[in-house]
PDB file of C-alpha atoms in Angstrom:
ATOM      1  CA  MET S   1       8.201  12.745  -4.150  1.00  0.00           C
ATOM      2  CA  SER S   2       5.312  11.486  -2.041  1.00  0.00           C
ATOM      3  CA  GLN S   3       2.068  10.135  -3.933  1.00  0.00           C
ATOM      4  CA  ILE S   4      -1.505  10.983  -2.304  1.00  0.00           C
ATOM      5  CA  LEU S   5      -4.640   8.919  -3.098  1.00  0.00           C
ATOM      6  CA  ILE S   6      -7.672  11.009  -3.272  1.00  0.00           C
ATOM      7  CA  VAL S   7     -10.815   8.489  -2.861  1.00  0.00           C
ATOM      8  CA  GLU S   8     -13.461  11.286  -3.559  1.00  0.00           C
ATOM      9  CA  ASP S   9     -16.585  10.778  -5.777  1.00  0.00           C
ATOM     10  CA  GLU S  10     -17.013  14.512  -5.959  1.00  0.00           C
ATOM     11  CA  PRO S  11     -15.139  15.667  -9.192  1.00  0.00           C
ATOM     12  CA  ARG S  12     -14.714  19.473  -8.043  1.00  0.00           C
ATOM     13  CA  ILE S  13     -13.634  18.322  -4.770  1.00  0.00           C
ATOM     14  CA  ALA S  14     -11.204  15.707  -6.035  1.00  0.00           C
ATOM     15  CA  ALA S  15      -9.939  18.264  -8.401  1.00  0.00           C
ATOM     16  CA  PHE S  16      -9.648  21.041  -6.012  1.00  0.00           C
ATOM     17  CA  VAL S  17      -7.428  18.947  -3.562  1.00  0.00           C
ATOM     18  CA  ALA S  18      -5.322  17.205  -6.245  1.00  0.00           C
ATOM     19  CA  LYS S  19      -4.604  20.754  -7.707  1.00  0.00           C
ATOM     20  CA  GLY S  20      -3.662  22.204  -4.512  1.00  0.00           C
ATOM     21  CA  LEU S  21      -1.541  19.064  -3.473  1.00  0.00           C
ATOM     22  CA  ARG S  22      -0.017  19.234  -6.899  1.00  0.00           C
ATOM     23  CA  ALA S  23       1.151  22.917  -6.417  1.00  0.00           C
ATOM     24  CA  ALA S  24       2.632  21.642  -3.052  1.00  0.00           C
ATOM     25  CA  GLY S  25       4.933  19.318  -4.712  1.00  0.00           C
ATOM     26  CA  PHE S  26       2.823  16.129  -4.220  1.00  0.00           C
ATOM     27  CA  THR S  27       1.747  13.564  -7.019  1.00  0.00           C
ATOM     28  CA  THR S  28      -1.948  12.513  -6.991  1.00  0.00           C
ATOM     29  CA  LEU S  29      -4.205   9.786  -7.874  1.00  0.00           C
ATOM     30  CA  ILE S  30      -8.061  10.201  -8.104  1.00  0.00           C
ATOM     31  CA  GLU S  31     -10.254   7.286  -7.630  1.00  0.00           C
ATOM     32  CA  PRO S  32     -14.133   7.854  -6.851  1.00  0.00           C
ATOM     33  CA  SER S  33     -15.128   4.091  -6.084  1.00  0.00           C
ATOM     34  CA  GLY S  34     -14.178   2.410  -2.974  1.00  0.00           C
ATOM     35  CA  GLU S  35     -13.392  -0.927  -4.377  1.00  0.00           C
ATOM     36  CA  ALA S  36     -10.962   0.430  -6.975  1.00  0.00           C
ATOM     37  CA  ALA S  37      -9.287   2.651  -4.473  1.00  0.00           C
ATOM     38  CA  LEU S  38      -8.742  -0.218  -2.093  1.00  0.00           C
ATOM     39  CA  GLN S  39      -6.869  -2.122  -5.038  1.00  0.00           C
ATOM     40  CA  LEU S  40      -4.881   0.905  -5.745  1.00  0.00           C
ATOM     41  CA  ALA S  41      -3.555   1.175  -2.013  1.00  0.00           C
ATOM     42  CA  ILE S  42      -2.561  -2.328  -2.058  1.00  0.00           C
ATOM     43  CA  THR S  43      -0.885  -2.717  -4.838  1.00  0.00           C
ATOM     44  CA  GLU S  44       0.473   0.674  -5.937  1.00  0.00           C
ATOM     45  CA  PRO S  45       3.086   2.743  -4.307  1.00  0.00           C
ATOM     46  CA  ILE S  46       0.945   5.216  -2.132  1.00  0.00           C
ATOM     47  CA  ASP S  47       2.142   7.186   0.726  1.00  0.00           C
ATOM     48  CA  LEU S  48      -1.010   8.300   2.200  1.00  0.00           C
ATOM     49  CA  VAL S  49      -4.739   8.287   1.376  1.00  0.00           C
ATOM     50  CA  VAL S  50      -7.271  10.872   1.554  1.00  0.00           C
ATOM     51  CA  LEU S  51     -10.717   8.975   2.099  1.00  0.00           C
ATOM     52  CA  ASP S  52     -14.303  10.262   1.709  1.00  0.00           C
ATOM     53  CA  VAL S  53     -16.895   8.093   3.568  1.00  0.00           C
ATOM     54  CA  GLY S  54     -19.530   8.684   1.375  1.00  0.00           C
ATOM     55  CA  LEU S  55     -18.775   6.510  -1.577  1.00  0.00           C
ATOM     56  CA  PRO S  56     -21.090   4.844  -4.353  1.00  0.00           C
ATOM     57  CA  ASP S  57     -20.075   1.475  -3.764  1.00  0.00           C
ATOM     58  CA  ILE S  58     -18.771   0.531  -0.276  1.00  0.00           C
ATOM     59  CA  ASP S  59     -18.077   3.399   2.265  1.00  0.00           C
ATOM     60  CA  GLY S  60     -15.045   4.916   3.247  1.00  0.00           C
ATOM     61  CA  PHE S  61     -15.323   2.860   6.549  1.00  0.00           C
ATOM     62  CA  GLU S  62     -15.186  -0.228   4.857  1.00  0.00           C
ATOM     63  CA  VAL S  63     -12.579   0.673   2.839  1.00  0.00           C
ATOM     64  CA  LEU S  64     -10.116   1.468   5.923  1.00  0.00           C
ATOM     65  CA  ALA S  65     -11.212  -1.304   7.594  1.00  0.00           C
ATOM     66  CA  ARG S  66     -10.247  -3.915   4.653  1.00  0.00           C
ATOM     67  CA  LEU S  67      -7.072  -2.040   4.122  1.00  0.00           C
ATOM     68  CA  ARG S  68      -6.127  -2.500   7.770  1.00  0.00           C
ATOM     69  CA  GLY S  69      -7.317  -5.850   7.778  1.00  0.00           C
ATOM     70  CA  GLN S  70      -4.976  -6.795   5.085  1.00  0.00           C
ATOM     71  CA  GLY S  71      -2.007  -5.224   6.947  1.00  0.00           C
ATOM     72  CA  VAL S  72      -1.582  -1.693   4.856  1.00  0.00           C
ATOM     73  CA  THR S  73      -0.412   0.925   7.193  1.00  0.00           C
ATOM     74  CA  ILE S  74      -0.204   3.828   5.213  1.00  0.00           C
ATOM     75  CA  PRO S  75      -1.867   6.971   6.679  1.00  0.00           C
ATOM     76  CA  VAL S  76      -5.467   7.718   5.840  1.00  0.00           C
ATOM     77  CA  ILE S  77      -7.094  11.124   6.771  1.00  0.00           C
ATOM     78  CA  MET S  78     -10.908  10.946   6.636  1.00  0.00           C
ATOM     79  CA  LEU S  79     -12.290  13.754   4.433  1.00  0.00           C
ATOM     80  CA  THR S  80     -16.122  14.076   4.790  1.00  0.00           C
ATOM     81  CA  ALA S  81     -19.352  15.899   5.690  1.00  0.00           C
ATOM     82  CA  ARG S  82     -20.247  13.042   8.315  1.00  0.00           C
ATOM     83  CA  SER S  83     -18.990  15.239  11.013  1.00  0.00           C
ATOM     84  CA  SER S  84     -20.899  13.894  14.218  1.00  0.00           C
ATOM     85  CA  VAL S  85     -18.852  12.510  17.149  1.00  0.00           C
ATOM     86  CA  ALA S  86     -20.041   8.977  16.480  1.00  0.00           C
ATOM     87  CA  ASP S  87     -18.836   9.213  12.720  1.00  0.00           C
ATOM     88  CA  ARG S  88     -15.274  10.428  13.814  1.00  0.00           C
ATOM     89  CA  VAL S  89     -15.089   8.058  16.079  1.00  0.00           C
ATOM     90  CA  ALA S  90     -15.942   5.016  13.849  1.00  0.00           C
ATOM     91  CA  GLY S  91     -13.034   6.197  11.346  1.00  0.00           C
ATOM     92  CA  LEU S  92     -10.596   6.571  14.038  1.00  0.00           C
ATOM     93  CA  GLN S  93     -11.557   3.038  15.682  1.00  0.00           C
ATOM     94  CA  SER S  94     -11.572   1.825  12.197  1.00  0.00           C
ATOM     95  CA  GLY S  95      -7.863   2.874  11.725  1.00  0.00           C
ATOM     96  CA  ALA S  96      -7.855   6.362  10.232  1.00  0.00           C
ATOM     97  CA  ASP S  97      -4.874   8.579  11.071  1.00  0.00           C
ATOM     98  CA  ASP S  98      -6.813  11.770  11.359  1.00  0.00           C
ATOM     99  CA  TYR S  99     -10.457  13.004  10.514  1.00  0.00           C
ATOM    100  CA  VAL S 100     -11.281  16.368   8.602  1.00  0.00           C
ATOM    101  CA  PRO S 101     -15.023  17.590   8.260  1.00  0.00           C
ATOM    102  CA  LYS S 102     -16.043  19.273   5.198  1.00  0.00           C
ATOM    103  CA  PRO S 103     -16.055  22.100   4.569  1.00  0.00           C
ATOM    104  CA  PHE S 104     -12.404  22.504   4.953  1.00  0.00           C
ATOM    105  CA  ALA S 105      -9.886  24.765   4.519  1.00  0.00           C
ATOM    106  CA  PHE S 106      -7.147  23.401   1.988  1.00  0.00           C
ATOM    107  CA  GLU S 107      -4.142  24.965   3.861  1.00  0.00           C
ATOM    108  CA  GLU S 108      -5.443  22.775   6.988  1.00  0.00           C
ATOM    109  CA  LEU S 109      -5.724  19.726   5.011  1.00  0.00           C
ATOM    110  CA  LEU S 110      -2.508  20.175   3.605  1.00  0.00           C
ATOM    111  CA  ALA S 111      -0.616  20.697   7.193  1.00  0.00           C
ATOM    112  CA  ARG S 112      -2.706  17.279   8.545  1.00  0.00           C
ATOM    113  CA  ILE S 113      -0.949  15.752   5.453  1.00  0.00           C
ATOM    114  CA  GLN S 114       2.504  16.940   6.029  1.00  0.00           C
ATOM    115  CA  LEU S 115       2.347  16.138   9.470  1.00  0.00           C
ATOM    116  CA  ARG S 116       0.911  12.628   9.223  1.00  0.00           C
ATOM    117  CA  LEU S 117       3.737  11.964   6.408  1.00  0.00           C
ATOM    118  CA  ARG S 118       6.546  13.331   8.728  1.00  0.00           C
ATOM    119  CA  THR S 119       5.249  11.184  11.656  1.00  0.00           C
ATOM    120  CA  ASP S 120       4.988   7.969   9.687  1.00  0.00           C
ATOM    121  CA  ALA S 121       8.546   8.535   8.195  1.00  0.00           C
ATOM    122  CA  ALA S 122      10.011   9.028  11.611  1.00  0.00           C
ATOM    123  CA  GLY S 123       7.725   6.000  13.140  1.00  0.00           C
ATOM    124  CA  ARG S 124       8.858   3.518  10.118  1.00  0.00           C
ATOM    125  CA  SER S 125      12.139   1.431  10.883  1.00  0.00           C
ATOM    126  CA  SER S 126      15.224   2.379   8.886  1.00  0.00           C
ATOM    127  CA  MET S 127      16.045  -1.277   8.837  1.00  0.00           C
ATOM    128  CA  VAL S 128      17.248  -2.641   5.356  1.00  0.00           C
ATOM    129  CA  LEU S 129      17.312  -6.061   4.393  1.00  0.00           C
ATOM    130  CA  VAL S 130      20.277  -7.195   2.220  1.00  0.00           C
ATOM    131  CA  HIS S 131      20.659 -10.527   0.329  1.00  0.00           C
ATOM    132  CA  GLY S 132      23.611 -10.524  -2.230  1.00  0.00           C
ATOM    133  CA  ASP S 133      23.120  -7.327  -4.459  1.00  0.00           C
ATOM    134  CA  LEU S 134      19.433  -6.878  -3.459  1.00  0.00           C
ATOM    135  CA  SER S 135      18.212  -4.466  -0.607  1.00  0.00           C
ATOM    136  CA  LEU S 136      14.922  -3.578   0.753  1.00  0.00           C
ATOM    137  CA  ASP S 137      14.559  -0.495   2.869  1.00  0.00           C
ATOM    138  CA  LEU S 138      11.588  -0.958   5.126  1.00  0.00           C
ATOM    139  CA  GLY S 139      11.393   2.470   5.994  1.00  0.00           C
ATOM    140  CA  THR S 140      11.101   3.821   2.534  1.00  0.00           C
ATOM    141  CA  ARG S 141       9.691   0.815   0.789  1.00  0.00           C
ATOM    142  CA  ARG S 142      12.497   1.051  -1.817  1.00  0.00           C
ATOM    143  CA  ALA S 143      14.202  -1.686  -3.314  1.00  0.00           C
ATOM    144  CA  ARG S 144      17.467  -1.971  -5.126  1.00  0.00           C
ATOM    145  CA  VAL S 145      19.372  -4.538  -7.103  1.00  0.00           C
ATOM    146  CA  ALA S 146      23.213  -3.941  -7.384  1.00  0.00           C
ATOM    147  CA  GLY S 147      22.655  -0.314  -6.498  1.00  0.00           C
ATOM    148  CA  ARG S 148      19.812   0.525  -8.859  1.00  0.00           C
ATOM    149  CA  SER S 149      16.485   1.580  -7.665  1.00  0.00           C
ATOM    150  CA  VAL S 150      13.687  -0.657  -8.879  1.00  0.00           C
ATOM    151  CA  ASP S 151      10.020   0.034  -8.293  1.00  0.00           C
ATOM    152  CA  LEU S 152       7.926  -2.497  -6.515  1.00  0.00           C
ATOM    153  CA  THR S 153       4.258  -2.671  -5.930  1.00  0.00           C
ATOM    154  CA  ALA S 154       2.917  -2.983  -2.260  1.00  0.00           C
ATOM    155  CA  ARG S 155       2.227  -6.791  -2.660  1.00  0.00           C
ATOM    156  CA  GLU S 156       5.363  -7.158  -4.661  1.00  0.00           C
ATOM    157  CA  PHE S 157       7.518  -5.515  -1.769  1.00  0.00           C
ATOM    158  CA  THR S 158       5.795  -7.496   0.734  1.00  0.00           C
ATOM    159  CA  LEU S 159       6.492 -10.787  -0.834  1.00  0.00           C
ATOM    160  CA  ALA S 160      10.096  -9.933  -1.753  1.00  0.00           C
ATOM    161  CA  GLU S 161      10.159  -9.105   2.102  1.00  0.00           C
ATOM    162  CA  MET S 162       9.178 -12.468   2.950  1.00  0.00           C
ATOM    163  CA  PHE S 163      11.912 -13.978   0.745  1.00  0.00           C
ATOM    164  CA  MET S 164      14.351 -11.494   2.250  1.00  0.00           C
ATOM    165  CA  ARG S 165      13.771 -12.505   5.908  1.00  0.00           C
ATOM    166  CA  ASN S 166      14.016 -15.820   5.048  1.00  0.00           C
ATOM    167  CA  PRO S 167      16.929 -16.436   2.714  1.00  0.00           C
ATOM    168  CA  ASP S 168      17.796 -19.848   1.722  1.00  0.00           C
ATOM    169  CA  GLN S 169      14.622 -21.518   3.198  1.00  0.00           C
ATOM    170  CA  VAL S 170      11.913 -22.905   0.929  1.00  0.00           C
ATOM    171  CA  LEU S 171       8.748 -21.114   1.520  1.00  0.00           C
ATOM    172  CA  SER S 172       5.492 -22.904   0.329  1.00  0.00           C
ATOM    173  CA  ARG S 173       2.817 -21.305  -1.752  1.00  0.00           C
ATOM    174  CA  GLU S 174       0.651 -21.680   1.422  1.00  0.00           C
ATOM    175  CA  GLN S 175       3.177 -19.796   3.461  1.00  0.00           C
ATOM    176  CA  LEU S 176       3.598 -16.894   1.016  1.00  0.00           C
ATOM    177  CA  LEU S 177      -0.291 -16.440  -0.005  1.00  0.00           C
ATOM    178  CA  SER S 178      -1.056 -16.319   3.550  1.00  0.00           C
ATOM    179  CA  GLY S 179       1.737 -13.838   4.390  1.00  0.00           C
ATOM    180  CA  ALA S 180       1.304 -11.510   1.353  1.00  0.00           C
ATOM    181  CA  TRP S 181      -2.744 -11.818   0.809  1.00  0.00           C
ATOM    182  CA  GLY S 182      -3.660 -12.995   3.955  1.00  0.00           C
ATOM    183  CA  TYR S 183      -5.842 -15.773   2.254  1.00  0.00           C
ATOM    184  CA  ASP S 184      -5.980 -19.228   3.070  1.00  0.00           C
ATOM    185  CA  PHE S 185      -4.500 -21.377   0.263  1.00  0.00           C
ATOM    186  CA  ASP S 186      -6.251 -22.167  -2.677  1.00  0.00           C
ATOM    187  CA  PRO S 187      -4.928 -25.212  -4.875  1.00  0.00           C
ATOM    188  CA  GLY S 188      -6.421 -23.642  -8.115  1.00  0.00           C
ATOM    189  CA  SER S 189      -4.807 -20.276  -7.566  1.00  0.00           C
ATOM    190  CA  ASN S 190      -1.804 -19.327  -9.366  1.00  0.00           C
ATOM    191  CA  VAL S 191      -1.539 -15.799  -8.027  1.00  0.00           C
ATOM    192  CA  VAL S 192       2.106 -16.906  -6.002  1.00  0.00           C
ATOM    193  CA  ASP S 193       3.286 -18.182  -9.096  1.00  0.00           C
ATOM    194  CA  VAL S 194       2.392 -15.022 -11.173  1.00  0.00           C
ATOM    195  CA  TYR S 195       4.069 -12.716  -8.354  1.00  0.00           C
ATOM    196  CA  VAL S 196       7.229 -14.727  -8.094  1.00  0.00           C
ATOM    197  CA  ARG S 197       7.398 -14.172 -12.038  1.00  0.00           C
ATOM    198  CA  TYR S 198       7.058 -10.426 -11.514  1.00  0.00           C
ATOM    199  CA  LEU S 199       9.905 -10.449  -8.955  1.00  0.00           C
ATOM    200  CA  ARG S 200      12.408 -12.511 -11.289  1.00  0.00           C
ATOM    201  CA  ARG S 201      11.454  -9.806 -13.915  1.00  0.00           C
ATOM    202  CA  LYS S 202      12.065  -7.031 -11.613  1.00  0.00           C
ATOM    203  CA  LEU S 203      14.957  -8.324  -9.435  1.00  0.00           C
ATOM    204  CA  GLY S 204      16.641 -11.115 -11.297  1.00  0.00           C
ATOM    205  CA  ALA S 205      15.316 -14.734 -12.032  1.00  0.00           C
ATOM    206  CA  ASP S 206      18.774 -16.083 -10.440  1.00  0.00           C
ATOM    207  CA  TYR S 207      17.580 -15.165  -7.033  1.00  0.00           C
ATOM    208  CA  PHE S 208      14.180 -17.168  -6.938  1.00  0.00           C
ATOM    209  CA  GLU S 209      14.701 -20.806  -7.203  1.00  0.00           C
ATOM    210  CA  THR S 210      11.691 -23.236  -7.630  1.00  0.00           C
ATOM    211  CA  VAL S 211      11.851 -26.323  -5.560  1.00  0.00           C
ATOM    212  CA  ARG S 212       9.338 -28.615  -7.446  1.00  0.00           C
ATOM    213  CA  GLY S 213       6.553 -30.024  -5.185  1.00  0.00           C
ATOM    214  CA  MET S 214       7.502 -27.537  -2.233  1.00  0.00           C
ATOM    215  CA  GLY S 215       7.457 -23.702  -3.188  1.00  0.00           C
ATOM    216  CA  TYR S 216      10.240 -21.162  -3.769  1.00  0.00           C
ATOM    217  CA  ARG S 217      13.355 -20.268  -2.354  1.00  0.00           C
ATOM    218  CA  LEU S 218      15.730 -17.246  -2.144  1.00  0.00           C
ATOM    219  CA  THR S 219      19.086 -18.196  -3.301  1.00  0.00           C
TER     220      THR S 219
END
């Protein structure tokens, strides 16, 4: 079941869209804040974002640009009253997959969402990374341990993918932070260690070896 993030600060519109999507078989999250929505899209298993432009903190164009800048490729449909050609061009150039102006017919929005999800699924690689009892399906973004499905956040999946693509190799904290977060290494940050602990808890502690003074290795 696909999960849709609705980023909309008008409660009536957000509730209307969410109700219709749930009736169509989707699960939904509603977030009125651009900053909070950005974090949800990065950390939660979101399949598509319906994104308003006019938000109370940062606008939808900024949310979209930052998502794409961090390598998040999930489909984004802009839903906004700002329907000028310049606005549509700005949205598409920022990485939007579609642009639906308000007022809109829900049936059209639903059809566009279904189309984008089908296109996204067809365009993803079906490649599966396997290491021992671990497997990562890069198309469905699903992880499995000994045949058991395990829920990973988007960040956890990206980190696990880095390990799975480099089995038995020591990956430094610098490499992991840069690859999974896009940040330069901060010696005072323990975010890599925290997320490795998450992976150990979810996928199995024996897989992730600490190499003292160097980093971590998938064994």
